Every structure is written in structure tokens, then in C-alpha cells.
Short mmCIF file of C-alpha atoms in Angstrom, two decimals:
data_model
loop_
_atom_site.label_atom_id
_atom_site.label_comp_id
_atom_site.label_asym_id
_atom_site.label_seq_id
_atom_site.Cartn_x
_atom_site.Cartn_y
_atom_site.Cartn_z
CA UNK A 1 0.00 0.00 0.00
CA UNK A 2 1.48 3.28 -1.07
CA UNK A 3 1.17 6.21 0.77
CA UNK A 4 1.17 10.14 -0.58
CA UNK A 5 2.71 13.72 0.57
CA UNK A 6 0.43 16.08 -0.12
CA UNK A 7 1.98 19.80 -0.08
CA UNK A 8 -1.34 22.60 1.34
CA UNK A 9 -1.39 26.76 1.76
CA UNK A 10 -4.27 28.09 3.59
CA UNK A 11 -5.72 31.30 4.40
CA UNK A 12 -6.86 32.45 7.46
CA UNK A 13 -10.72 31.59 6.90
CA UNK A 14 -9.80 28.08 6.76
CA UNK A 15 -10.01 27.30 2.62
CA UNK A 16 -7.05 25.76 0.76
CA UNK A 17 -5.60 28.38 -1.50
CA UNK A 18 -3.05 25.79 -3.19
CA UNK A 19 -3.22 22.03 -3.03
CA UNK A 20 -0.30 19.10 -4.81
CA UNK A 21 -1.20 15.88 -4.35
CA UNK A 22 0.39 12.71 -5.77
CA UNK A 23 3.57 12.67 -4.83
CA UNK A 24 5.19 9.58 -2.55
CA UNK A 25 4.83 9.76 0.79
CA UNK A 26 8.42 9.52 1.31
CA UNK A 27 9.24 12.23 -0.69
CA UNK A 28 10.79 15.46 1.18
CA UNK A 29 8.81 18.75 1.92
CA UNK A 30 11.63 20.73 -0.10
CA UNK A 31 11.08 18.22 -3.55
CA UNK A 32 7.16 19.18 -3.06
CA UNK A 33 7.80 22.71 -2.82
CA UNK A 34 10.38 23.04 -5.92
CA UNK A 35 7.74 20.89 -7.79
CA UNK A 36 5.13 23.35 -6.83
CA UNK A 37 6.72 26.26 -7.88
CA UNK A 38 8.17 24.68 -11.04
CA UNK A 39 4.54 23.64 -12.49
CA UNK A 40 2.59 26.19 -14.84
CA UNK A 41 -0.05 26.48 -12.32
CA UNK A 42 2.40 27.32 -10.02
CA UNK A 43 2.25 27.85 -6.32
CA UNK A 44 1.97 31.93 -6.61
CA UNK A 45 3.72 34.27 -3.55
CA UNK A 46 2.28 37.94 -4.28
CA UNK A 47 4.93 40.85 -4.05
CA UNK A 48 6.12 41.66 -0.50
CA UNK A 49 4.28 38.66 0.73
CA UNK A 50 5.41 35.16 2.05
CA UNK A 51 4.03 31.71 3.43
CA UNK A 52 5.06 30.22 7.14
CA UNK A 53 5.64 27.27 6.33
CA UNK A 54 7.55 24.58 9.39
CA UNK A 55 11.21 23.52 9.69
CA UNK A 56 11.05 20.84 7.35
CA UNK A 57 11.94 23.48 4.49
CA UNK A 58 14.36 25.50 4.48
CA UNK A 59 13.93 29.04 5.40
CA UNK A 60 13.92 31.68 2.32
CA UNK A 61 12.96 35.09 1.44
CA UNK A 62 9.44 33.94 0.62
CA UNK A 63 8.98 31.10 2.92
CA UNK A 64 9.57 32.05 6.90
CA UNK A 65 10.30 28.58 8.49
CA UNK A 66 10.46 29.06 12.20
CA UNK A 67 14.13 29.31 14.15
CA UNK A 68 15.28 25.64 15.06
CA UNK A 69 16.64 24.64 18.54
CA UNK A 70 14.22 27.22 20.06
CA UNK A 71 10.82 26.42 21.96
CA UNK A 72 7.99 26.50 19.48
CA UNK A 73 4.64 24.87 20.01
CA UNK A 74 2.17 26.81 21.69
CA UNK A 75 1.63 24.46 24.76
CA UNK A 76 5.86 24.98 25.61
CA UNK A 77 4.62 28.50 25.88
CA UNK A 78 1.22 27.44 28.52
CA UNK A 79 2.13 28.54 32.36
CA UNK A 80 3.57 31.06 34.20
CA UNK A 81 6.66 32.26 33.91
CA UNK A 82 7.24 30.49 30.53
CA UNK A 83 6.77 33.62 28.22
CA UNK A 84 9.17 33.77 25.41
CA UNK A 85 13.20 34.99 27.05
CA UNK A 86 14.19 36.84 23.75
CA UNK A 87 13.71 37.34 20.61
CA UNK A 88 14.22 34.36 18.85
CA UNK A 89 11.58 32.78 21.47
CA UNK A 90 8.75 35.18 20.51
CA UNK A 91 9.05 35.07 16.95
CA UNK A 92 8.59 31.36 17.52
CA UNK A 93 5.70 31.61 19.54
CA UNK A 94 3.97 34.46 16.87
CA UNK A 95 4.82 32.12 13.73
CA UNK A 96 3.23 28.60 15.89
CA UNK A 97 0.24 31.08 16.50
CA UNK A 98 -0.08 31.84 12.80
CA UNK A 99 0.67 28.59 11.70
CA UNK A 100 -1.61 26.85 13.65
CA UNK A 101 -4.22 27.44 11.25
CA UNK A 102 -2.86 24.89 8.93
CA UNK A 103 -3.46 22.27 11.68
CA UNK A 104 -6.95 23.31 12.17
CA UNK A 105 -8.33 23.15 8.86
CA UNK A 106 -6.48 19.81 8.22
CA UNK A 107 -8.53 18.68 11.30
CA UNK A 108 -11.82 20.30 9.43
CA UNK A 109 -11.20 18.70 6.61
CA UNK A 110 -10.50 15.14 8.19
CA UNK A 111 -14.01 15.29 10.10
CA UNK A 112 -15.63 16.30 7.05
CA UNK A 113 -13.98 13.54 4.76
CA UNK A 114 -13.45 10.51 7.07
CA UNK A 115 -11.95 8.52 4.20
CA UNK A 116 -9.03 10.17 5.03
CA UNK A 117 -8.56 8.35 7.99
CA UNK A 118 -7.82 4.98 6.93
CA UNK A 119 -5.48 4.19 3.57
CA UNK A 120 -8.75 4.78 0.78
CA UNK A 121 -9.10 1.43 -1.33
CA UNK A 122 -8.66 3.10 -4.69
CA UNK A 123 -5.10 3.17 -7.16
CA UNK A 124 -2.62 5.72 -6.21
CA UNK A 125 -3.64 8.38 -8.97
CA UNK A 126 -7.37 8.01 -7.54
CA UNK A 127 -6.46 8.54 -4.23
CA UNK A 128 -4.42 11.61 -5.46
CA UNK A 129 -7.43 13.20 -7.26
CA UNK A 130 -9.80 12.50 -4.65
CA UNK A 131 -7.36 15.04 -2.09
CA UNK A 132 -7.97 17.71 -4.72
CA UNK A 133 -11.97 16.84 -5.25
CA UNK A 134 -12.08 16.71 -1.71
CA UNK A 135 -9.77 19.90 -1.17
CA UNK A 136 -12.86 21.71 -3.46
CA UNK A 137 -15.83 20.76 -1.45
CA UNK A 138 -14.24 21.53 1.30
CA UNK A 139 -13.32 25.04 0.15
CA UNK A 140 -16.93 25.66 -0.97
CA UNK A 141 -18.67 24.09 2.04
CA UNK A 142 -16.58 27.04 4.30
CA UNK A 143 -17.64 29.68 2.27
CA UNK A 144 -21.32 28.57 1.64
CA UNK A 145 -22.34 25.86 4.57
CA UNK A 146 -20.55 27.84 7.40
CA UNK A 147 -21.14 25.36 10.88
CA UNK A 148 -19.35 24.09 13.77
CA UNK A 149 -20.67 20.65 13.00
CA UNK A 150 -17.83 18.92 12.53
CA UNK A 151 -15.27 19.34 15.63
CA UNK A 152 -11.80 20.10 15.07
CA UNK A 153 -9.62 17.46 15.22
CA UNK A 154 -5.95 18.13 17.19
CA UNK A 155 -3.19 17.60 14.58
CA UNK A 156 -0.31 17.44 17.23
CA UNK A 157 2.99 17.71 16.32
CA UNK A 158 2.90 15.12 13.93
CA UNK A 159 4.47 17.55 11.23
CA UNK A 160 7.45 17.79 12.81
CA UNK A 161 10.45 16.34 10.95
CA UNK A 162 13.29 15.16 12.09
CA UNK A 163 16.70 16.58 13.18
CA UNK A 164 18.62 15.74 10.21
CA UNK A 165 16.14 17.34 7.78
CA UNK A 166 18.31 20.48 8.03
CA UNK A 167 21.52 18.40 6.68
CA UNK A 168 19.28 16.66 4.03
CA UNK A 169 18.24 20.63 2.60
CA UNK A 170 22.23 21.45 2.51
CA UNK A 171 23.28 18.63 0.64
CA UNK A 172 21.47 20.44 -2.74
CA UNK A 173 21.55 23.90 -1.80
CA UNK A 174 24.17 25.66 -4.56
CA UNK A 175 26.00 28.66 -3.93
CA UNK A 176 23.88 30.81 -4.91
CA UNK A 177 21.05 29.24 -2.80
CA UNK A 178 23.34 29.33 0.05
CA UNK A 179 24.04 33.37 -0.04
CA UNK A 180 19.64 33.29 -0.37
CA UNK A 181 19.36 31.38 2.77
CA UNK A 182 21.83 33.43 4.34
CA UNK A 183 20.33 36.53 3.57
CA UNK A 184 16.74 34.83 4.65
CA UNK A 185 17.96 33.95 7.68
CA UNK A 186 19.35 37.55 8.48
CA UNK A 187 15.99 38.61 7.88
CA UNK A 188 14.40 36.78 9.31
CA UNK A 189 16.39 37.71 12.68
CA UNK A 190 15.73 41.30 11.88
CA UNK A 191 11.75 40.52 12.29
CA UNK A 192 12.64 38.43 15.55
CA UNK A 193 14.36 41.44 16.60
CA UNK A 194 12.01 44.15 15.59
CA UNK A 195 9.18 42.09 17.53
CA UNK A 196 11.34 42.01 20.50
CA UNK A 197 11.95 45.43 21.15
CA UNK A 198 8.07 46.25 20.43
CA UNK A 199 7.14 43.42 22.40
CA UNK A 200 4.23 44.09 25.69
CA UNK A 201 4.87 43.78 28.88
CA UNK A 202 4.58 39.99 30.60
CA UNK A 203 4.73 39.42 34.44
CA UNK A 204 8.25 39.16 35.81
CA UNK A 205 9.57 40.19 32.03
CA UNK A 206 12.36 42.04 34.11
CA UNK A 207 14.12 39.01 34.57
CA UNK A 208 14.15 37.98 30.69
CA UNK A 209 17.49 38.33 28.36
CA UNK A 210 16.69 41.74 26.59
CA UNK A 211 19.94 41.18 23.83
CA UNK A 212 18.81 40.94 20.35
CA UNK A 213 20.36 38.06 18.15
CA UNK A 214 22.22 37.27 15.37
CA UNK A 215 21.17 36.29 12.15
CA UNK A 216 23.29 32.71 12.56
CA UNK A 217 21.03 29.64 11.69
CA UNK A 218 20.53 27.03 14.72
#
């Protein structure tokens, strides 16, 4: 039985903006996204804009993966006293926020289509057509059948990749691609940064490490 990655972008109203389906499930994040923006219907990033996407790409100009080696999920961030320390640790906890919506309309669209639960019984290219029928209902039923009838389903951290995903993107970054990721990850820094020093007041924030970062990649 063959399984498939399927590469998503959502809004924030829950509705799939950009859906690839049919590629092997073993198949790395990265190889999805090049395919995606390789195709003629291509995944489009307006001007000045960019995607969050989570560490298991590599972070670029117009894809913001979150920093690595730094508390992320929302529930490390549940208690007192465990507001973010600095800056790298807010910008974390800002992009999980933002990103979580990816996990809740995954957990929409499971409820709603329950075949998705269990391997469907159909070929490969079926079951890689039905994600994108499936994708299209779903995206019409939130914008015309609006209801909390379906419950949300918790994703977890089940999208988390492994440690050595970051040495798997090096191996085919080029030069060039290098000196973008560099440059991504400085700017990336420079947001952390800028959200730092604007950042509210939290009980006790006294105590926390008010230096700004570097640009260096975990």
C-alpha cells in the first residue's frame, strides 16, 4: 500500500488556497515545494508577501520557516513564567500562532472527509485526485455551509520532521542558494528582533534576556 505527501497553503478563513497531491509519501517537503513552484499552475507568492511554512523546508525570502533549537509549540509556551526569554523565542511563539491554522483546517477537513482516515481502497492516482476533489468541497462548504458541525480534530505535532532534515536541505543547496538562505535567515532575525523590542509587557519580564540576536542559523 502506497502512501502520498500532499503539499497545502491556507488562508486564514480556513479554505485551501493551493493544493499538490500525488507525490510519494516519502518524498521530502523541499522536492514538493520546488515541484510546486516549477509547475505552470504554479504555487503563486504575491509581491512583498510570504508563506510560514515549518522547519522541514528550508527558510527563504518567501517562505519564513520558524528558528530551530528554540521552543515553538504553543503548549511549551502554557504557564507562568514560561513567556518567550528573547527574541528568537517570541518570533517562535507568533509564527506557531499563525501557523496553527494549517493544523486546524487539516482537522476540518478530516471530520468532514473521514476517508481520510484509513489508507482509501482506490489506485494511487485516484487517491491523489480524490485530495484535490475533496480539497474543493471543502473550500466551498466554508464559504457557503458555514457550521461548527464537525469538531476540530488536534493535529499534534505530527508535522514535525526530524533533526537531520536540516543536513538533508544542505546537501542540494548551490551557492547561490546558500548566499539566499543566508540573507533569509538575516531577515528573518531582523523581524525576531524588531518584535522584540516592540514586544508588551509579561509578568516578571524584568528578569528575561533583553539582547537581540544574530542572524546565525541554529
Amino acid at each position: 500500500m502506497q502512501s502520498q505527501n500532499v503539499l497545502a497553503a491556507c488562508n486564514f478563513d480556513l479554505q485551501f488556497i493551493y493544493v499538490l497531491s500525488g507525490w510519494e509519501g516519502s518524498a521530502h517537503d523541499s522536492k514538493l515545494l520546488s515541484d510546486a513552484l516549477s509547475r505552470r499552475n504554479d504555487l503563486h507568492v504575491p509581491q512583498g508577501k510570504y508563506f510560514l511554512v515549518d522547519c522541514g523546508f528550508t527558510n527563504r525570502r518567501q517562505f519564513l520557516a520558524p528558528l530551530r533549537g528554540v521552543r515553538y509549540h504553543l503548549k511549551d509556551f502554557d504557564g507562568q513564567g514560561r513567556h518567550p526569554r528573547n527574541a528568537s523565542e517570541l518570533f517562535n511563539l507568533r509564527h506557531a500562532s499563525l501557523r496553527n491554522v494549517i493544523e486546524r483546517i487539516f482537522g476540518v477537513f478530516k471530520s468532514r472527509f473521514t476517508i481520510f482516515k484509513t489508507a482509501p481502497p482506490f489506485p494511487f492516482q485516484t487517491q491523489a485526485e480524490l485530495v484535490l476533489a475533496c480539497a474543493g468541497l471543502h473550500n466551498f462548504l466554508q464559504k457557503e455551509c458555514r457550521s461548527d458541525e464537525f469538531p476540530v480534530e488536534n493535529e499534534g505535532d505530527q508535522d514535525v520532521p526530524p533533526l537531520e532534515t536540516e543536513e538533508e536541505n544542505m546537501e542540494w543547496l548551490s551557492q547561490s542558494q546558500l548566499q539566499q538562505r543566508t540573507e533569509a535567515n538575516a531577515w528573518r532575525m531582523s523581524i525576531a528582533n524588531a518584535m522584540w523590542k516592540a514586544r508588551p509587557t509579561y509578568n516578571g519580564d524584568e528578569n528575561a534576556d533583553d539582547e537581540t540576536e544574530d542572524g546565525n542559523d541554529e
